mmCIF file of C-alpha atoms in Angstrom:
data_model
loop_
_atom_site.group_PDB
_atom_site.id
_atom_site.type_symbol
_atom_site.label_atom_id
_atom_site.label_comp_id
_atom_site.label_asym_id
_atom_site.label_seq_id
_atom_site.Cartn_x
_atom_site.Cartn_y
_atom_site.Cartn_z
ATOM 1 C CA MET A 19 -13.041 3.803 -15.012
ATOM 2 C CA TYR A 20 -13.708 1.250 -12.260
ATOM 3 C CA ASN A 21 -17.390 2.044 -11.975
ATOM 4 C CA GLN A 22 -18.385 0.655 -15.377
ATOM 5 C CA ILE A 23 -18.548 -3.086 -14.828
ATOM 6 C CA GLY A 24 -20.547 -6.044 -15.990
ATOM 7 C CA SER A 25 -22.906 -8.080 -13.862
ATOM 8 C CA ASN A 26 -21.362 -11.550 -14.255
ATOM 9 C CA LEU A 27 -19.349 -12.946 -11.362
ATOM 10 C CA ILE A 28 -16.090 -14.647 -12.343
ATOM 11 C CA GLN A 29 -14.330 -17.254 -10.175
ATOM 12 C CA ALA A 30 -10.854 -15.918 -9.344
ATOM 13 C CA PRO A 31 -7.695 -17.898 -8.476
ATOM 14 C CA PHE A 32 -7.648 -15.986 -5.157
ATOM 15 C CA GLY A 33 -9.978 -14.843 -2.420
ATOM 16 C CA VAL A 34 -10.528 -11.863 -0.164
ATOM 17 C CA MET A 35 -11.567 -11.951 3.472
ATOM 18 C CA ILE A 36 -12.575 -8.870 5.425
ATOM 19 C CA PRO A 37 -13.528 -9.127 9.106
ATOM 20 C CA GLY A 38 -17.319 -8.867 9.366
ATOM 21 C CA TYR A 39 -17.904 -9.775 5.700
ATOM 22 C CA LEU A 40 -18.292 -13.097 3.907
ATOM 23 C CA SER A 41 -15.188 -14.406 2.138
ATOM 24 C CA GLN A 42 -15.225 -13.584 -1.563
ATOM 25 C CA THR A 43 -13.754 -15.684 -4.371
ATOM 26 C CA GLN A 44 -15.988 -14.466 -7.199
ATOM 27 C CA PHE A 45 -15.635 -10.967 -8.569
ATOM 28 C CA LEU A 46 -17.049 -8.675 -11.216
ATOM 29 C CA MET A 47 -14.696 -8.099 -14.136
ATOM 30 C CA ASN A 48 -13.592 -4.933 -15.946
ATOM 31 C CA GLY A 49 -10.926 -5.801 -18.504
ATOM 32 C CA ASN A 50 -8.167 -7.554 -16.533
ATOM 33 C CA TYR A 51 -9.385 -6.240 -13.175
ATOM 34 C CA TYR A 52 -11.405 -8.148 -10.600
ATOM 35 C CA LEU A 53 -13.695 -5.778 -8.676
ATOM 36 C CA MET A 54 -15.527 -5.897 -5.359
ATOM 37 C CA ASP A 55 -17.639 -3.173 -3.732
ATOM 38 C CA ILE A 56 -17.271 -2.544 -0.014
ATOM 39 C CA GLN A 57 -19.985 -0.557 1.728
ATOM 40 C CA ASN A 58 -19.188 1.433 4.898
ATOM 41 C CA ALA A 59 -15.495 0.976 4.134
ATOM 42 C CA GLN A 60 -14.455 3.235 7.010
ATOM 43 C CA GLN A 61 -15.019 0.236 9.301
ATOM 44 C CA VAL A 62 -12.553 -1.962 7.360
ATOM 45 C CA HIS A 63 -9.181 -1.933 9.112
ATOM 46 C CA SER A 64 -7.580 -4.910 7.379
ATOM 47 C CA ILE A 65 -8.047 -7.083 4.305
ATOM 48 C CA ALA A 66 -6.794 -10.654 3.941
ATOM 49 C CA LEU A 67 -5.843 -11.825 0.459
ATOM 50 C CA PHE A 68 -5.133 -15.504 -0.289
ATOM 51 C CA LEU A 69 -4.477 -17.800 -3.245
ATOM 52 C CA LEU A 70 -6.900 -20.645 -3.874
ATOM 53 C CA ASN A 71 -4.437 -22.361 -6.219
ATOM 54 C CA PRO A 72 -0.925 -21.554 -7.441
ATOM 55 C CA ILE A 73 -0.728 -18.869 -10.130
ATOM 56 C CA PRO A 74 1.809 -18.803 -12.995
ATOM 57 C CA GLU A 75 5.386 -18.282 -11.802
ATOM 58 C CA GLY A 76 6.589 -14.708 -12.159
ATOM 59 C CA TYR A 77 3.141 -13.274 -11.400
ATOM 60 C CA ALA A 78 1.503 -11.794 -8.305
ATOM 61 C CA VAL A 79 -2.025 -10.896 -7.278
ATOM 62 C CA CYS A 80 -2.009 -7.153 -6.578
ATOM 63 C CA LEU A 81 -4.584 -5.542 -4.300
ATOM 64 C CA PHE A 82 -5.652 -1.951 -4.903
ATOM 65 C CA TYR A 83 -8.601 0.165 -3.834
ATOM 66 C CA SER A 84 -10.486 2.920 -5.601
ATOM 67 C CA ARG A 85 -12.397 5.799 -4.017
ATOM 68 C CA TYR A 86 -15.300 7.714 -5.520
ATOM 69 C CA PRO A 87 -15.438 8.755 -8.376
ATOM 70 C CA PHE A 88 -13.485 5.525 -9.017
ATOM 71 C CA ASP A 89 -11.107 6.971 -11.601
ATOM 72 C CA GLY A 90 -7.813 5.951 -9.958
ATOM 73 C CA ILE A 91 -6.403 3.225 -7.731
ATOM 74 C CA SER A 92 -4.087 3.054 -4.701
ATOM 75 C CA PHE A 93 -1.861 0.053 -3.943
ATOM 76 C CA LEU A 94 -2.437 -1.980 -0.753
ATOM 77 C CA GLY A 95 -0.291 -5.093 -1.226
ATOM 78 C CA ALA A 96 0.486 -8.231 -3.196
ATOM 79 C CA ILE A 97 0.775 -11.988 -2.825
ATOM 80 C CA ALA A 98 2.396 -14.652 -4.996
ATOM 81 C CA ASN A 99 3.160 -18.368 -4.865
ATOM 82 C CA GLN A 100 6.078 -17.826 -2.455
ATOM 83 C CA ARG A 101 3.742 -15.911 -0.098
ATOM 84 C CA PRO A 102 0.256 -17.245 -0.871
ATOM 85 C CA SER A 103 -1.616 -15.192 1.724
ATOM 86 C CA ASP A 104 -1.250 -11.987 3.710
ATOM 87 C CA ILE A 105 -3.204 -9.424 5.700
ATOM 88 C CA PHE A 106 -2.984 -5.774 4.669
ATOM 89 C CA ALA A 107 -3.746 -2.805 6.915
ATOM 90 C CA THR A 108 -5.950 -0.062 5.520
ATOM 91 C CA SER A 109 -6.352 3.542 6.600
ATOM 92 C CA PHE A 110 -9.933 3.799 5.386
ATOM 93 C CA ASN A 111 -11.094 5.049 8.793
ATOM 94 C CA GLN A 112 -8.835 8.096 8.343
ATOM 95 C CA ILE A 113 -9.620 8.934 4.719
ATOM 96 C CA LEU A 114 -13.299 8.028 4.346
ATOM 97 C CA SER A 115 -16.529 9.206 5.896
ATOM 98 C CA GLU A 116 -18.811 6.660 7.536
ATOM 99 C CA GLN A 117 -21.036 5.951 4.538
ATOM 100 C CA ASP A 118 -18.317 5.919 1.868
ATOM 101 C CA GLN A 119 -17.986 2.986 -0.477
ATOM 102 C CA ILE A 120 -14.774 1.779 -2.066
ATOM 103 C CA LYS A 121 -14.012 -0.726 -4.767
ATOM 104 C CA LEU A 122 -11.341 -3.320 -4.265
ATOM 105 C CA VAL A 123 -9.447 -3.705 -7.515
ATOM 106 C CA LEU A 124 -7.381 -6.857 -7.946
ATOM 107 C CA SER A 125 -5.224 -7.968 -10.826
ATOM 108 C CA VAL A 126 -2.752 -10.690 -11.692
ATOM 109 C CA GLU A 127 0.395 -8.905 -12.855
ATOM 110 C CA PRO A 128 4.015 -9.697 -13.669
ATOM 111 C CA ILE A 129 6.187 -9.338 -10.585
ATOM 112 C CA ASN A 130 8.327 -6.192 -10.489
ATOM 113 C CA GLU A 131 11.016 -5.193 -7.965
ATOM 114 C CA GLN A 132 8.617 -3.560 -5.492
ATOM 115 C CA ILE A 133 6.212 -6.499 -5.538
ATOM 116 C CA THR A 134 9.121 -8.926 -5.094
ATOM 117 C CA GLU A 135 10.134 -7.203 -1.850
ATOM 118 C CA LEU A 136 6.585 -7.396 -0.492
ATOM 119 C CA VAL A 137 5.932 -11.038 -1.312
ATOM 120 C CA GLN A 138 9.347 -12.205 -0.057
ATOM 121 C CA LEU A 139 8.632 -11.054 3.502
ATOM 122 C CA THR A 140 7.983 -14.447 5.058
ATOM 123 C CA ASN A 141 6.972 -13.655 8.618
ATOM 124 C CA ASP A 142 5.811 -10.847 10.851
ATOM 125 C CA ALA A 143 9.262 -10.337 12.408
ATOM 126 C CA GLN A 144 10.813 -9.805 8.979
ATOM 127 C CA ASN A 145 7.919 -7.575 7.946
ATOM 128 C CA LYS A 146 8.274 -5.407 11.071
ATOM 129 C CA LEU A 147 12.041 -5.145 10.562
ATOM 130 C CA LYS A 148 11.571 -4.170 6.902
ATOM 131 C CA TYR A 149 8.945 -1.596 7.868
ATOM 132 C CA GLY A 150 11.188 -0.112 10.579
ATOM 133 C CA LEU A 151 14.175 0.059 8.244
ATOM 134 C CA THR A 152 12.150 1.738 5.514
ATOM 135 C CA ILE A 153 10.851 4.333 7.987
ATOM 136 C CA ALA A 154 14.445 5.021 9.009
ATOM 137 C CA GLN A 155 15.393 5.333 5.317
ATOM 138 C CA ASN A 156 12.485 7.725 4.800
ATOM 139 C CA LEU A 157 13.711 9.901 7.699
ATOM 140 C CA TYR A 158 17.272 9.802 6.352
ATOM 141 C CA ASN A 159 16.061 10.870 2.893
ATOM 142 C CA PHE A 160 14.040 13.697 4.431
ATOM 143 C CA MET A 161 16.957 14.914 6.546
ATOM 144 C CA THR A 162 19.442 14.923 3.654
ATOM 145 C CA ALA A 163 17.427 17.754 2.100
ATOM 146 C CA TYR A 164 18.953 19.926 4.836
ATOM 147 C CA ASN A 165 22.579 19.057 4.015
ATOM 148 C CA LYS A 166 24.747 22.084 3.287
ATOM 149 C CA GLU A 167 28.286 22.280 2.067
ATOM 150 C CA VAL A 168 30.379 24.658 4.142
ATOM 151 C CA VAL A 169 34.040 25.541 4.117
ATOM 152 C CA ILE A 170 35.836 25.199 7.431
ATOM 153 C CA ASN A 171 39.593 25.851 7.509
ATOM 154 C CA GLY A 172 39.710 25.619 3.728
ATOM 155 C CA GLN A 173 37.953 22.228 3.596
ATOM 156 C CA GLU A 174 34.505 21.614 2.156
ATOM 157 C CA ILE A 175 32.399 19.469 4.459
ATOM 158 C CA ASP A 176 28.736 18.490 4.556
ATOM 159 C CA VAL A 177 26.804 19.615 7.616
ATOM 160 C CA LEU A 178 23.225 19.126 8.601
ATOM 161 C CA ILE A 179 21.485 22.423 9.320
ATOM 162 C CA THR A 180 17.847 21.937 10.232
ATOM 163 C CA PRO A 181 15.023 23.929 11.739
ATOM 164 C CA ALA A 182 14.328 23.076 15.383
ATOM 165 C CA ASN A 183 11.033 21.405 14.431
ATOM 166 C CA VAL A 184 12.440 19.218 11.633
ATOM 167 C CA LEU A 185 11.309 15.964 13.267
ATOM 168 C CA GLN A 186 7.826 17.372 13.818
ATOM 169 C CA ILE A 187 7.637 18.348 10.123
ATOM 170 C CA TRP A 188 8.808 14.874 9.072
ATOM 171 C CA LEU A 189 6.345 13.158 11.420
ATOM 172 C CA GLN A 190 3.424 15.215 10.066
ATOM 173 C CA LYS A 191 4.388 14.319 6.493
ATOM 174 C CA LEU A 192 4.765 10.661 7.461
ATOM 175 C CA GLN A 193 1.342 10.626 9.116
ATOM 176 C CA GLN A 194 -0.299 12.266 6.105
ATOM 177 C CA LYS A 195 1.267 9.784 3.694
ATOM 178 C CA TYR A 196 0.259 6.896 5.964
ATOM 179 C CA LYS A 197 -3.283 8.228 6.102
ATOM 180 C CA GLU A 198 -3.445 8.149 2.298
ATOM 181 C CA ASN A 199 -1.737 4.752 1.926
ATOM 182 C CA PRO A 200 -0.456 2.623 4.840
ATOM 183 C CA ASN A 201 1.968 0.855 2.477
ATOM 184 C CA PHE A 202 3.528 4.021 1.030
ATOM 185 C CA ILE A 203 6.713 3.427 3.017
ATOM 186 C CA TYR A 204 7.676 0.526 0.765
ATOM 187 C CA LYS A 205 8.092 3.053 -2.049
ATOM 188 C CA THR A 206 11.016 4.804 -0.294
ATOM 189 C CA THR A 207 13.960 5.113 -2.663
ATOM 190 C CA LYS A 208 17.371 6.728 -2.676
#
């Protein structure tokens, strides 16, 4: 889907900066998506996204990437007027081989609840706190799968009965999810 694009560059209301690459404010278009190819993407550890001008209120610029064969996208982050720039970590070095190419896929979309949380984080301290709290929530959600109801002295109570390696299992799952998408943790719900 994201590999069939035109050849005309369109000026976007935002820009992308990747260490070692020139800043980009013009993109190829495919429908409502702005596209940019990145060669040797394994070397890209972070991507900066910034607004050039304010965008309509209630909208955000969402940053995704697409891997070969370019038929799906994965979310990296979002910016909006209240947070007009940000830097997003990638895990491309863990999921791509050295010569792999990716496409950055950007779109201007109505803000939903998940995007609101991301663009309202106003500084690194808040971002780190939010990330830590969501990791703790992820662990809590994982551990609650081991809750059991037992009857002790005629009373039903919840107890946590886990295998000895439960934290190792959780950590492996967390690392795998992070490898696939460093921002997956913001999707934790319960």
